[in-house]
């Protein structure tokens, strides 16, 4: 049989699919995207910019009674962050009513059966879809404009059924800054030999591609806007995040996810994903779009970005992934380049992939076409089945409450007595941002034989968000079964972390309890903002508790206020090593402001502490930053430093290569990165290794080479402190003469495996780098991390083991194979080197600004003891 011409088939099908797009007379003044932007959305080498897109959305809002644009606030870099509400005009006029009915179904606690029945009978399906979270996946920001236009102007039966029965909330760009950064960069080089080059830095100012790893911590303002909509204000019945993937497998991945899934959600959410996904794929096949796959590539156990955390909020949280072109440049794909993926073992027809794409030209418009169908098709069945979807929303939430009452674990108690109580408060605030009900004990109580102090918190599982609570607070084991191992028995890497236990990341003790708590409790109604207290009289100065992360923020604010600060180095009466002391007579008004902003108490010292403390001065901190798309660990660390008000400078290659670094910096941080990305292309026996500069504009090629390594070596020998994270340690291990090796170098699979797991460690709290830490802590270990062994020889005494993996049962949460490879070995060392110190942190002590439990291991390295560097 002769294969029909693919282009004609797709074009003909399109005319059919979009025959409904005839504008209504009333909306005739809305220009089509083509008229407004001067090109079709997704035209080759054409990308509309964010400011133009915002103007277009405003124009549609003004002209259409079906579309309401909401400015949620500024993005990280000050661009407008929009949400767009779309429904029938009479529904938009009653949004508050529908929000109230939706809230009844999503959390039926305290509502009568009549209220529930009314909400099912009278409510609308709430459906959120977001675009352009990942800015180098350029199609979605363009698709969203055409989709909004179609919502406003279509006049067929299907769109009226959708508008009458559903409320769509579109997030047209989840990272508006990145649409600007990437699209403007692309335009700058289009038509040159550098067309399609990656932008030099991160496309989210702080966190780049990791912006979909932030839904549970909400460190960025963009995540908080998303959470406002999805976790608290609306809690939709379904959510889809539209992405792009690599160019060489299916043309589009649609729900449901592949195996394994994370259990604990209501089963209906997984069935809903299959239901929506089947209809989306059905429509794709009707139109004739080849290369559509379901239930493959993306496993259901993922990180806690929005589309993977929403199932545990009882939302059918879904993903679409279209194959990428080269930004807006067409890409030619040869048949032999096409390959299978997870649960698509061969690039051949199978039930979830009946119509493989044969290869050929692939364009941004191909993606836009698919994203339009992927947006409207699930709304068709949601609208047709409005009552069923709403009744099942009630079923999901009420069953989760029931399960919470019957589970072995009935609640998690967060005791008031914590190593760092302010980090506990921060964690409770994060839970509240998820819309989780948290209660507080107004008085001491005893439960299951334990005494809990006033101010302890209780999180009952008998609530709709039971699933989220379980994964954020409960110990978690990643499955080890045939879905997570290949045919040879080797483990298959999880999509991201194998566990996301916020309590473990934050170093907060949480007790699971098997019986419901009877003590009186009060519901926490809003974010908790603890205010520290400054003692009235403190003739010997004030003491700040060094176990508090927030104490470091207070110290940085004290430096800014020109106050004198000391650090306790020996235990004294009421003091521990690592505590901070502020001199008597400091400006009371400044102290009061700092205490209020940080929650840290300024306690009076009863005696003169000068014999057990040393003055500290503000350190000059530099952190290396490279090009080639930027380094997310660098961005997260930058975010963290700013959050705790550390002053720092970003160091680029010329800064490093200028030499004499010790004259300008006290501490230099090398974020987790491969040695090759830091050094730049390396000429080796097998040809050049590392980044490829050929496709990169000359001013944006980075790498400080061996000359930079020598400059960093000299920096330490001259008294500087160099901090390395994870694989950045290779720069020291290979480039400096130090008596340390990476004990897990080259180990893989069954030999040693800890993909995004929390591991138990002991901390030497007598080391200045371990000050303020608990003796036993949890380290977040990711692939690429390092574990340190000291080499025998005269210099072995220069090495101090600051953090050490315990000797057995090292796994707290996640997945660990081959624990004997790391048992009793160092997770973090300090190494004396010349007059300076290298601090090597082999795990992610500051991972994604989430691991509050180990922030102090970094912070200590940034707070030197004035005039004297830390010594064993
Ligand atoms: Zn993506």
mmCIF file of C-alpha atoms and ligand atoms in Angstrom, residues 133-137 203 209 211-213 241-245 298 307 319-321 495, ligand 1:
data_model
loop_
_atom_site.group_PDB
_atom_site.id
_atom_site.type_symbol
_atom_site.label_atom_id
_atom_site.label_comp_id
_atom_site.label_asym_id
_atom_site.label_seq_id
_atom_site.Cartn_x
_atom_site.Cartn_y
_atom_site.Cartn_z
ATOM 1 C CA UNK A 133 7.610 25.951 32.517
ATOM 2 C CA UNK A 134 10.808 24.893 30.736
ATOM 3 C CA UNK A 135 11.760 27.823 28.589
ATOM 4 C CA UNK A 136 13.942 26.031 26.041
ATOM 5 C CA UNK A 137 10.869 23.918 25.220
ATOM 6 C CA UNK A 203 16.626 30.283 32.046
ATOM 7 C CA UNK A 209 15.232 23.483 34.559
ATOM 8 C CA UNK A 211 11.796 24.892 38.373
ATOM 9 C CA UNK A 212 9.610 21.792 38.240
ATOM 10 C CA UNK A 213 11.255 20.368 41.356
ATOM 11 C CA UNK A 241 1.639 20.545 32.308
ATOM 12 C CA UNK A 242 2.686 20.747 28.643
ATOM 13 C CA UNK A 243 6.370 20.049 27.970
ATOM 14 C CA UNK A 244 8.830 18.934 25.302
ATOM 15 C CA UNK A 245 11.278 16.046 25.410
ATOM 16 C CA UNK A 298 7.711 9.068 32.129
ATOM 17 C CA UNK A 307 2.328 17.446 37.771
ATOM 18 C CA UNK A 319 2.098 15.692 31.648
ATOM 19 C CA UNK A 320 2.403 15.927 27.900
ATOM 20 C CA UNK A 321 5.824 15.811 26.269
ATOM 21 C CA UNK A 495 13.143 9.741 37.229
HETATM 22 ZN ZN1 LIG B 1 10.176 20.077 30.369
#
